[in-house]
Amino acid sequence: MSFLRVVFGKLSHYRSFYKFTGLHGVAILALAYIASSFSSVDVNGQAMPFAVWFEYPAAFGTVAVLARWLFYIPAFFTVQLVASELELKIVRAQIIAGWEHRDVVIGWLLQSLLLVLIGLSFAVITVAVLGRANANGTIDVTAALKVALGFVIYGMGFLSFAVLAAAVLRRPVPALVFLCLWPLMIEPLVGYGLERAELIGWRDFMPFATFGTLVPWPGSEAFDPASTKTFVALGYAVLANVLTWAKLSSGDQ
Amino acid sequence: MSQVLSIEGLRKTYDRKLVLKGLSLSVAAGQVFGLLGPNGSGKTTTLGIVLGVVRAGGGRFGWFGSGNGGRERKRIGSLLEQPCFYPWLSGRVNLRVFAAVKGLADASLDEPLATVGLSVAADQAFGTYSLGMKQRLGIAAALLGKPEVLVLDEPTNGVDAQGIFEIREIIMEYGRRGGTVILASHMLDEVEKVCSHVAILKDGEVLKTGTIAAVLSTKGWIEAAAADLSALERRLKEIEPLARVERRGGLLEIYDAQRSPGEINAKLAAEGVVLEHLARKQPSLETQYLQLVKGSLS
């Protein structure tokens, strides 16, 4: 309970928290609205192939994919907050007050979970607003829960890397740059290097590539909670948190 | 008396420079213990290590005769260097967050805020506080939940004269109620006024430790003067053969005398020497402290 008190205490009076989460919610709704309006456009009298993407149960997957693209918003907030806590020596004060290094990491994990659940709530609201009944008139709750599970693991993985970047670099701007460059440049370049080294298929198991498979496009291979990639993604999330703990523990605060 | 803190052979190196050279000391329950030393003597590093935020390069320490982890730190109220809080939160919410960190869900926030005189400004954002107000909030956080031990590092930094007086009163009152206080300061005056015990640090070592009276006191010397100073000097050397007698202006200074001034006076009077001046002299505490840290006191 004390962890929750700390997380709620610091976030509930923080204006940036409301700005970032509000932006995340509006962005998910706006992007999904734009996408859904395209899906309803007929071309030469024929519906576009993605017209069904906002029908249940595909709507869950579609909105989840759009929402995961926008996960940079809570990730930026996380980086800013964690870097500030380190820069302002608040983490140091928490340790002096009795927290262990692992408690600091647990606090950040709970903070990440809160942001992921808020993102998930926005996604669910967006599906409720924009989702359309399919021909059968069913929603398929199991499929929806599977998408939600994949989304939560994806979010925790992404935000764990955001926390790690902030903990290692200790400044918001370099951490944000690193977080942007990793999936967009570093991982593709490393993947290219792996393929040149004839390590075919390894690039699919790099952190963000693996996270991406947790929230797939409707129509592509569905998320399987028991798949190897799910466990690899969970492993990366755990590894990021262990590395954050190791970084905190290894030096003076 | 039970040990609150024991430190043995603590070592720390920064950039290949040894800043703690096997420092050892112990603090017993109920003591108001001062860590006194010039800047760079190792006071803050020592406190940083025992409060879990600086890694020791060697040695060991323990709180309350047991461990040195978070469980022990939760029994301690601390202010190390500058107070660190969330700038966007009010003083009161910051205290609530830190009470949660310490596992004190039901701790009263009003009492420590009132003690440090921050009740009125408690709902202002910490970022808007003056340096003195920040320091007061740091002390309020240290007082949360009435801890068994207070550890304060330069607690009057940036505080005005009235605030300094109030903070010293808080510390002394805490000590009077039987609480243990460890106070690091480079200000002799502060330690002398507040503490019962002291350890003087210099270059990462403890020069002297004990009660204030024992550490910061010497036998001093005796001053004497007579119309014929040379005759007096000869007589004194006969009476006090082991003493060192030095002439300073129109006075003689007698060091390491075995007799009291009264005994010396009686002896001289019996031999017909009339003294014009006789006094016991002691160096000021400040002089003694400076001599100690400069290494000039034997």
PDB file of N, CA and C in Angstrom, chain A residues 2-3 5-6 9-11 13-15 81 84-85 88-101 103 249-253, chain B residues 12 14 44 51-55 69-71 73-74 76 78 80-82 84-89 93 96-98 100-103 105:
ATOM      1  N   SER A   2       2.012   1.184   0.705  1.00  0.00           N
ATOM      2  CA  SER A   2       2.839   2.392   0.799  1.00  0.00           C
ATOM      3  C   SER A   2       3.367   2.789  -0.583  1.00  0.00           C
ATOM      4  N   PHE A   3       3.639   1.787  -1.438  1.00  0.00           N
ATOM      5  CA  PHE A   3       4.101   2.096  -2.795  1.00  0.00           C
ATOM      6  C   PHE A   3       3.018   2.876  -3.544  1.00  0.00           C
ATOM      7  N   ARG A   5       0.653   4.640  -2.275  1.00  0.00           N
ATOM      8  CA  ARG A   5       0.516   5.988  -1.682  1.00  0.00           C
ATOM      9  C   ARG A   5       1.564   6.936  -2.260  1.00  0.00           C
ATOM     10  N   VAL A   6       2.779   6.416  -2.404  1.00  0.00           N
ATOM     11  CA  VAL A   6       3.852   7.264  -2.950  1.00  0.00           C
ATOM     12  C   VAL A   6       3.532   7.626  -4.400  1.00  0.00           C
ATOM     13  N   GLY A   9       0.511   9.875  -4.561  1.00  0.00           N
ATOM     14  CA  GLY A   9       0.863  11.164  -3.955  1.00  0.00           C
ATOM     15  C   GLY A   9       1.611  12.048  -4.929  1.00  0.00           C
ATOM     16  N   LYS A  10       2.616  11.491  -5.604  1.00  0.00           N
ATOM     17  CA  LYS A  10       3.434  12.345  -6.468  1.00  0.00           C
ATOM     18  C   LYS A  10       2.736  12.661  -7.800  1.00  0.00           C
ATOM     19  N   LEU A  11       1.849  11.735  -8.271  1.00  0.00           N
ATOM     20  CA  LEU A  11       1.207  11.968  -9.568  1.00  0.00           C
ATOM     21  C   LEU A  11      -0.064  12.798  -9.467  1.00  0.00           C
ATOM     22  N   HIS A  13      -0.944  15.299  -7.865  1.00  0.00           N
ATOM     23  CA  HIS A  13      -0.837  16.763  -7.799  1.00  0.00           C
ATOM     24  C   HIS A  13       0.107  17.295  -8.877  1.00  0.00           C
ATOM     25  N   TYR A  14       0.379  16.471  -9.881  1.00  0.00           N
ATOM     26  CA  TYR A  14       1.370  16.843 -10.886  1.00  0.00           C
ATOM     27  C   TYR A  14       0.651  17.209 -12.191  1.00  0.00           C
ATOM     28  N   ARG A  15       0.740  18.479 -12.556  1.00  0.00           N
ATOM     29  CA  ARG A  15       0.005  18.956 -13.734  1.00  0.00           C
ATOM     30  C   ARG A  15       0.438  18.222 -15.012  1.00  0.00           C
ATOM     31  N   LEU A  81       9.848  12.220 -15.697  1.00  0.00           N
ATOM     32  CA  LEU A  81       9.633  12.110 -14.246  1.00  0.00           C
ATOM     33  C   LEU A  81      10.797  11.381 -13.560  1.00  0.00           C
ATOM     34  N   SER A  84      13.880  13.478 -13.566  1.00  0.00           N
ATOM     35  CA  SER A  84      13.738  14.563 -12.578  1.00  0.00           C
ATOM     36  C   SER A  84      13.968  14.034 -11.172  1.00  0.00           C
ATOM     37  N   GLU A  85      13.414  12.867 -10.873  1.00  0.00           N
ATOM     38  CA  GLU A  85      13.569  12.298  -9.529  1.00  0.00           C
ATOM     39  C   GLU A  85      15.037  12.019  -9.217  1.00  0.00           C
ATOM     40  N   LEU A  88      16.898  15.692  -9.149  1.00  0.00           N
ATOM     41  CA  LEU A  88      16.555  16.471  -7.949  1.00  0.00           C
ATOM     42  C   LEU A  88      16.900  15.724  -6.659  1.00  0.00           C
ATOM     43  N   LYS A  89      17.542  14.571  -6.810  1.00  0.00           N
ATOM     44  CA  LYS A  89      17.981  13.752  -5.665  1.00  0.00           C
ATOM     45  C   LYS A  89      16.814  13.290  -4.794  1.00  0.00           C
ATOM     46  N   ILE A  90      15.650  13.116  -5.419  1.00  0.00           N
ATOM     47  CA  ILE A  90      14.493  12.633  -4.657  1.00  0.00           C
ATOM     48  C   ILE A  90      14.655  11.130  -4.386  1.00  0.00           C
ATOM     49  N   VAL A  91      15.247  10.428  -5.337  1.00  0.00           N
ATOM     50  CA  VAL A  91      15.510   9.000  -5.127  1.00  0.00           C
ATOM     51  C   VAL A  91      16.457   8.821  -3.939  1.00  0.00           C
ATOM     52  N   ARG A  92      17.460   9.679  -3.890  1.00  0.00           N
ATOM     53  CA  ARG A  92      18.413   9.659  -2.763  1.00  0.00           C
ATOM     54  C   ARG A  92      17.669   9.876  -1.444  1.00  0.00           C
ATOM     55  N   ALA A  93      16.747  10.852  -1.445  1.00  0.00           N
ATOM     56  CA  ALA A  93      15.979  11.144  -0.226  1.00  0.00           C
ATOM     57  C   ALA A  93      15.093   9.954   0.156  1.00  0.00           C
ATOM     58  N   GLN A  94      14.543   9.267  -0.858  1.00  0.00           N
ATOM     59  CA  GLN A  94      13.688   8.098  -0.577  1.00  0.00           C
ATOM     60  C   GLN A  94      14.509   6.967   0.053  1.00  0.00           C
ATOM     61  N   ILE A  95      15.736   6.810  -0.428  1.00  0.00           N
ATOM     62  CA  ILE A  95      16.597   5.751   0.140  1.00  0.00           C
ATOM     63  C   ILE A  95      16.987   6.117   1.575  1.00  0.00           C
ATOM     64  N   ILE A  96      17.310   7.378   1.790  1.00  0.00           N
ATOM     65  CA  ILE A  96      17.641   7.820   3.151  1.00  0.00           C
ATOM     66  C   ILE A  96      16.448   7.586   4.078  1.00  0.00           C
ATOM     67  N   ALA A  97      15.237   7.801   3.524  1.00  0.00           N
ATOM     68  CA  ALA A  97      14.019   7.639   4.342  1.00  0.00           C
ATOM     69  C   ALA A  97      13.678   6.168   4.594  1.00  0.00           C
ATOM     70  N   GLY A  98      14.393   5.260   3.944  1.00  0.00           N
ATOM     71  CA  GLY A  98      14.174   3.858   4.283  1.00  0.00           C
ATOM     72  C   GLY A  98      13.882   2.919   3.127  1.00  0.00           C
ATOM     73  N   TRP A  99      13.746   3.447   1.911  1.00  0.00           N
ATOM     74  CA  TRP A  99      13.538   2.539   0.785  1.00  0.00           C
ATOM     75  C   TRP A  99      14.859   1.879   0.408  1.00  0.00           C
ATOM     76  N   GLU A 100      14.768   0.640  -0.073  1.00  0.00           N
ATOM     77  CA  GLU A 100      15.925  -0.011  -0.685  1.00  0.00           C
ATOM     78  C   GLU A 100      15.895   0.349  -2.175  1.00  0.00           C
ATOM     79  N   HIS A 101      16.978   0.056  -2.886  1.00  0.00           N
ATOM     80  CA  HIS A 101      17.000   0.352  -4.326  1.00  0.00           C
ATOM     81  C   HIS A 101      15.881  -0.384  -5.059  1.00  0.00           C
ATOM     82  N   ASP A 103      13.004  -1.059  -3.936  1.00  0.00           N
ATOM     83  CA  ASP A 103      11.730  -0.382  -3.680  1.00  0.00           C
ATOM     84  C   ASP A 103      11.521   0.770  -4.655  1.00  0.00           C
ATOM     85  N   SER A 249      21.977   0.546  -7.794  1.00  0.00           N
ATOM     86  CA  SER A 249      22.726  -0.045  -6.690  1.00  0.00           C
ATOM     87  C   SER A 249      24.230   0.113  -6.853  1.00  0.00           C
ATOM     88  N   SER A 250      24.667   0.303  -8.107  1.00  0.00           N
ATOM     89  CA  SER A 250      26.110   0.213  -8.353  1.00  0.00           C
ATOM     90  C   SER A 250      26.872   1.469  -7.945  1.00  0.00           C
ATOM     91  N   GLY A 251      26.197   2.588  -7.859  1.00  0.00           N
ATOM     92  CA  GLY A 251      26.942   3.814  -7.571  1.00  0.00           C
ATOM     93  C   GLY A 251      26.380   4.588  -6.402  1.00  0.00           C
ATOM     94  N   ASP A 252      27.020   5.713  -6.114  1.00  0.00           N
ATOM     95  CA  ASP A 252      26.523   6.597  -5.064  1.00  0.00           C
ATOM     96  C   ASP A 252      25.312   7.356  -5.588  1.00  0.00           C
ATOM     97  N   GLN A 253      24.389   7.665  -4.700  1.00  0.00           N
ATOM     98  CA  GLN A 253      23.211   8.439  -5.106  1.00  0.00           C
ATOM     99  C   GLN A 253      23.446   9.920  -4.854  1.00  0.00           C
TER     100      GLN A 253
ATOM    101  N   LYS B  12      36.608   5.297   2.160  1.00  0.00           N
ATOM    102  CA  LYS B  12      35.948   5.727   0.928  1.00  0.00           C
ATOM    103  C   LYS B  12      36.948   6.451   0.045  1.00  0.00           C
ATOM    104  N   TYR B  14      37.317   8.704  -3.562  1.00  0.00           N
ATOM    105  CA  TYR B  14      36.728   9.424  -4.705  1.00  0.00           C
ATOM    106  C   TYR B  14      37.862   9.770  -5.661  1.00  0.00           C
ATOM    107  N   THR B  44      30.017  14.602   5.681  1.00  0.00           N
ATOM    108  CA  THR B  44      28.865  14.251   4.841  1.00  0.00           C
ATOM    109  C   THR B  44      29.057  12.873   4.204  1.00  0.00           C
ATOM    110  N   LEU B  51      23.765   6.298   5.888  1.00  0.00           N
ATOM    111  CA  LEU B  51      22.355   6.462   5.486  1.00  0.00           C
ATOM    112  C   LEU B  51      22.064   5.766   4.158  1.00  0.00           C
ATOM    113  N   GLY B  52      23.017   5.017   3.643  1.00  0.00           N
ATOM    114  CA  GLY B  52      22.744   4.123   2.515  1.00  0.00           C
ATOM    115  C   GLY B  52      22.812   4.734   1.133  1.00  0.00           C
ATOM    116  N   VAL B  53      23.328   5.955   1.003  1.00  0.00           N
ATOM    117  CA  VAL B  53      23.364   6.548  -0.335  1.00  0.00           C
ATOM    118  C   VAL B  53      24.780   6.697  -0.901  1.00  0.00           C
ATOM    119  N   VAL B  54      25.764   6.375  -0.112  1.00  0.00           N
ATOM    120  CA  VAL B  54      27.154   6.377  -0.590  1.00  0.00           C
ATOM    121  C   VAL B  54      27.735   5.004  -0.268  1.00  0.00           C
ATOM    122  N   ARG B  55      28.390   4.411  -1.265  1.00  0.00           N
ATOM    123  CA  ARG B  55      28.962   3.074  -1.056  1.00  0.00           C
ATOM    124  C   ARG B  55      30.319   3.187  -0.380  1.00  0.00           C
ATOM    125  N   GLY B  69      20.209  -1.661   6.912  1.00  0.00           N
ATOM    126  CA  GLY B  69      19.351  -1.590   5.731  1.00  0.00           C
ATOM    127  C   GLY B  69      18.200  -0.610   5.909  1.00  0.00           C
ATOM    128  N   GLY B  70      17.234  -0.747   5.004  1.00  0.00           N
ATOM    129  CA  GLY B  70      16.081   0.151   4.997  1.00  0.00           C
ATOM    130  C   GLY B  70      15.272   0.084   6.284  1.00  0.00           C
ATOM    131  N   ARG B  71      15.201  -1.108   6.863  1.00  0.00           N
ATOM    132  CA  ARG B  71      14.411  -1.261   8.095  1.00  0.00           C
ATOM    133  C   ARG B  71      14.971  -0.355   9.207  1.00  0.00           C
ATOM    134  N   ARG B  73      16.907   2.327   8.629  1.00  0.00           N
ATOM    135  CA  ARG B  73      16.805   3.740   8.218  1.00  0.00           C
ATOM    136  C   ARG B  73      15.408   4.299   8.470  1.00  0.00           C
ATOM    137  N   LYS B  74      14.403   3.429   8.452  1.00  0.00           N
ATOM    138  CA  LYS B  74      13.037   3.903   8.726  1.00  0.00           C
ATOM    139  C   LYS B  74      12.875   4.346  10.184  1.00  0.00           C
ATOM    140  N   ILE B  76      15.076   6.182  11.593  1.00  0.00           N
ATOM    141  CA  ILE B  76      15.935   7.374  11.713  1.00  0.00           C
ATOM    142  C   ILE B  76      15.294   8.520  10.933  1.00  0.00           C
ATOM    143  N   SER B  78      16.239  11.897   8.965  1.00  0.00           N
ATOM    144  CA  SER B  78      17.505  12.433   8.452  1.00  0.00           C
ATOM    145  C   SER B  78      17.319  13.623   7.540  1.00  0.00           C
ATOM    146  N   LEU B  80      20.149  15.153   4.964  1.00  0.00           N
ATOM    147  CA  LEU B  80      21.528  15.082   4.481  1.00  0.00           C
ATOM    148  C   LEU B  80      21.729  16.136   3.401  1.00  0.00           C
ATOM    149  N   GLU B  81      22.661  17.031   3.603  1.00  0.00           N
ATOM    150  CA  GLU B  81      22.898  18.172   2.705  1.00  0.00           C
ATOM    151  C   GLU B  81      21.592  18.944   2.497  1.00  0.00           C
ATOM    152  N   GLN B  82      21.267  19.241   1.219  1.00  0.00           N
ATOM    153  CA  GLN B  82      20.068  20.062   1.003  1.00  0.00           C
ATOM    154  C   GLN B  82      18.809  19.183   0.982  1.00  0.00           C
ATOM    155  N   CYS B  84      15.594  17.470  -0.354  1.00  0.00           N
ATOM    156  CA  CYS B  84      15.203  17.095  -1.726  1.00  0.00           C
ATOM    157  C   CYS B  84      13.747  16.652  -1.731  1.00  0.00           C
ATOM    158  N   PHE B  85      12.902  17.434  -2.369  1.00  0.00           N
ATOM    159  CA  PHE B  85      11.478  17.114  -2.443  1.00  0.00           C
ATOM    160  C   PHE B  85      10.975  17.378  -3.861  1.00  0.00           C
ATOM    161  N   TYR B  86       9.732  16.921  -4.130  1.00  0.00           N
ATOM    162  CA  TYR B  86       9.112  17.199  -5.432  1.00  0.00           C
ATOM    163  C   TYR B  86       8.746  18.687  -5.480  1.00  0.00           C
ATOM    164  N   PRO B  87       9.309  19.438  -6.436  1.00  0.00           N
ATOM    165  CA  PRO B  87       9.061  20.886  -6.447  1.00  0.00           C
ATOM    166  C   PRO B  87       7.611  21.255  -6.737  1.00  0.00           C
ATOM    167  N   TRP B  88       6.893  20.361  -7.423  1.00  0.00           N
ATOM    168  CA  TRP B  88       5.509  20.705  -7.788  1.00  0.00           C
ATOM    169  C   TRP B  88       4.509  20.360  -6.681  1.00  0.00           C
ATOM    170  N   LEU B  89       4.949  19.642  -5.685  1.00  0.00           N
ATOM    171  CA  LEU B  89       4.041  19.279  -4.589  1.00  0.00           C
ATOM    172  C   LEU B  89       4.170  20.287  -3.449  1.00  0.00           C
ATOM    173  N   VAL B  93       1.988  17.780   1.052  1.00  0.00           N
ATOM    174  CA  VAL B  93       1.893  16.551   0.231  1.00  0.00           C
ATOM    175  C   VAL B  93       3.266  15.869   0.164  1.00  0.00           C
ATOM    176  N   ARG B  96       3.548  13.895   3.120  1.00  0.00           N
ATOM    177  CA  ARG B  96       2.687  12.704   3.031  1.00  0.00           C
ATOM    178  C   ARG B  96       3.393  11.608   2.224  1.00  0.00           C
ATOM    179  N   VAL B  97       4.026  12.029   1.117  1.00  0.00           N
ATOM    180  CA  VAL B  97       4.737  11.053   0.265  1.00  0.00           C
ATOM    181  C   VAL B  97       5.880  10.411   1.065  1.00  0.00           C
ATOM    182  N   PHE B  98       6.632  11.244   1.795  1.00  0.00           N
ATOM    183  CA  PHE B  98       7.773  10.690   2.534  1.00  0.00           C
ATOM    184  C   PHE B  98       7.320   9.877   3.751  1.00  0.00           C
ATOM    185  N   ALA B 100       4.758   7.978   3.571  1.00  0.00           N
ATOM    186  CA  ALA B 100       4.452   6.684   2.929  1.00  0.00           C
ATOM    187  C   ALA B 100       5.736   5.895   2.682  1.00  0.00           C
ATOM    188  N   VAL B 101       6.791   6.584   2.253  1.00  0.00           N
ATOM    189  CA  VAL B 101       8.084   5.903   2.038  1.00  0.00           C
ATOM    190  C   VAL B 101       8.554   5.261   3.342  1.00  0.00           C
ATOM    191  N   LYS B 102       8.361   5.971   4.441  1.00  0.00           N
ATOM    192  CA  LYS B 102       8.804   5.450   5.740  1.00  0.00           C
ATOM    193  C   LYS B 102       7.823   4.452   6.328  1.00  0.00           C
ATOM    194  N   GLY B 103       6.706   4.233   5.618  1.00  0.00           N
ATOM    195  CA  GLY B 103       5.704   3.294   6.118  1.00  0.00           C
ATOM    196  C   GLY B 103       4.901   3.862   7.273  1.00  0.00           C
ATOM    197  N   ALA B 105       1.819   5.553   7.484  1.00  0.00           N
ATOM    198  CA  ALA B 105       0.583   5.988   6.835  1.00  0.00           C
ATOM    199  C   ALA B 105      -0.208   6.954   7.715  1.00  0.00           C
TER     200      ALA B 105
END
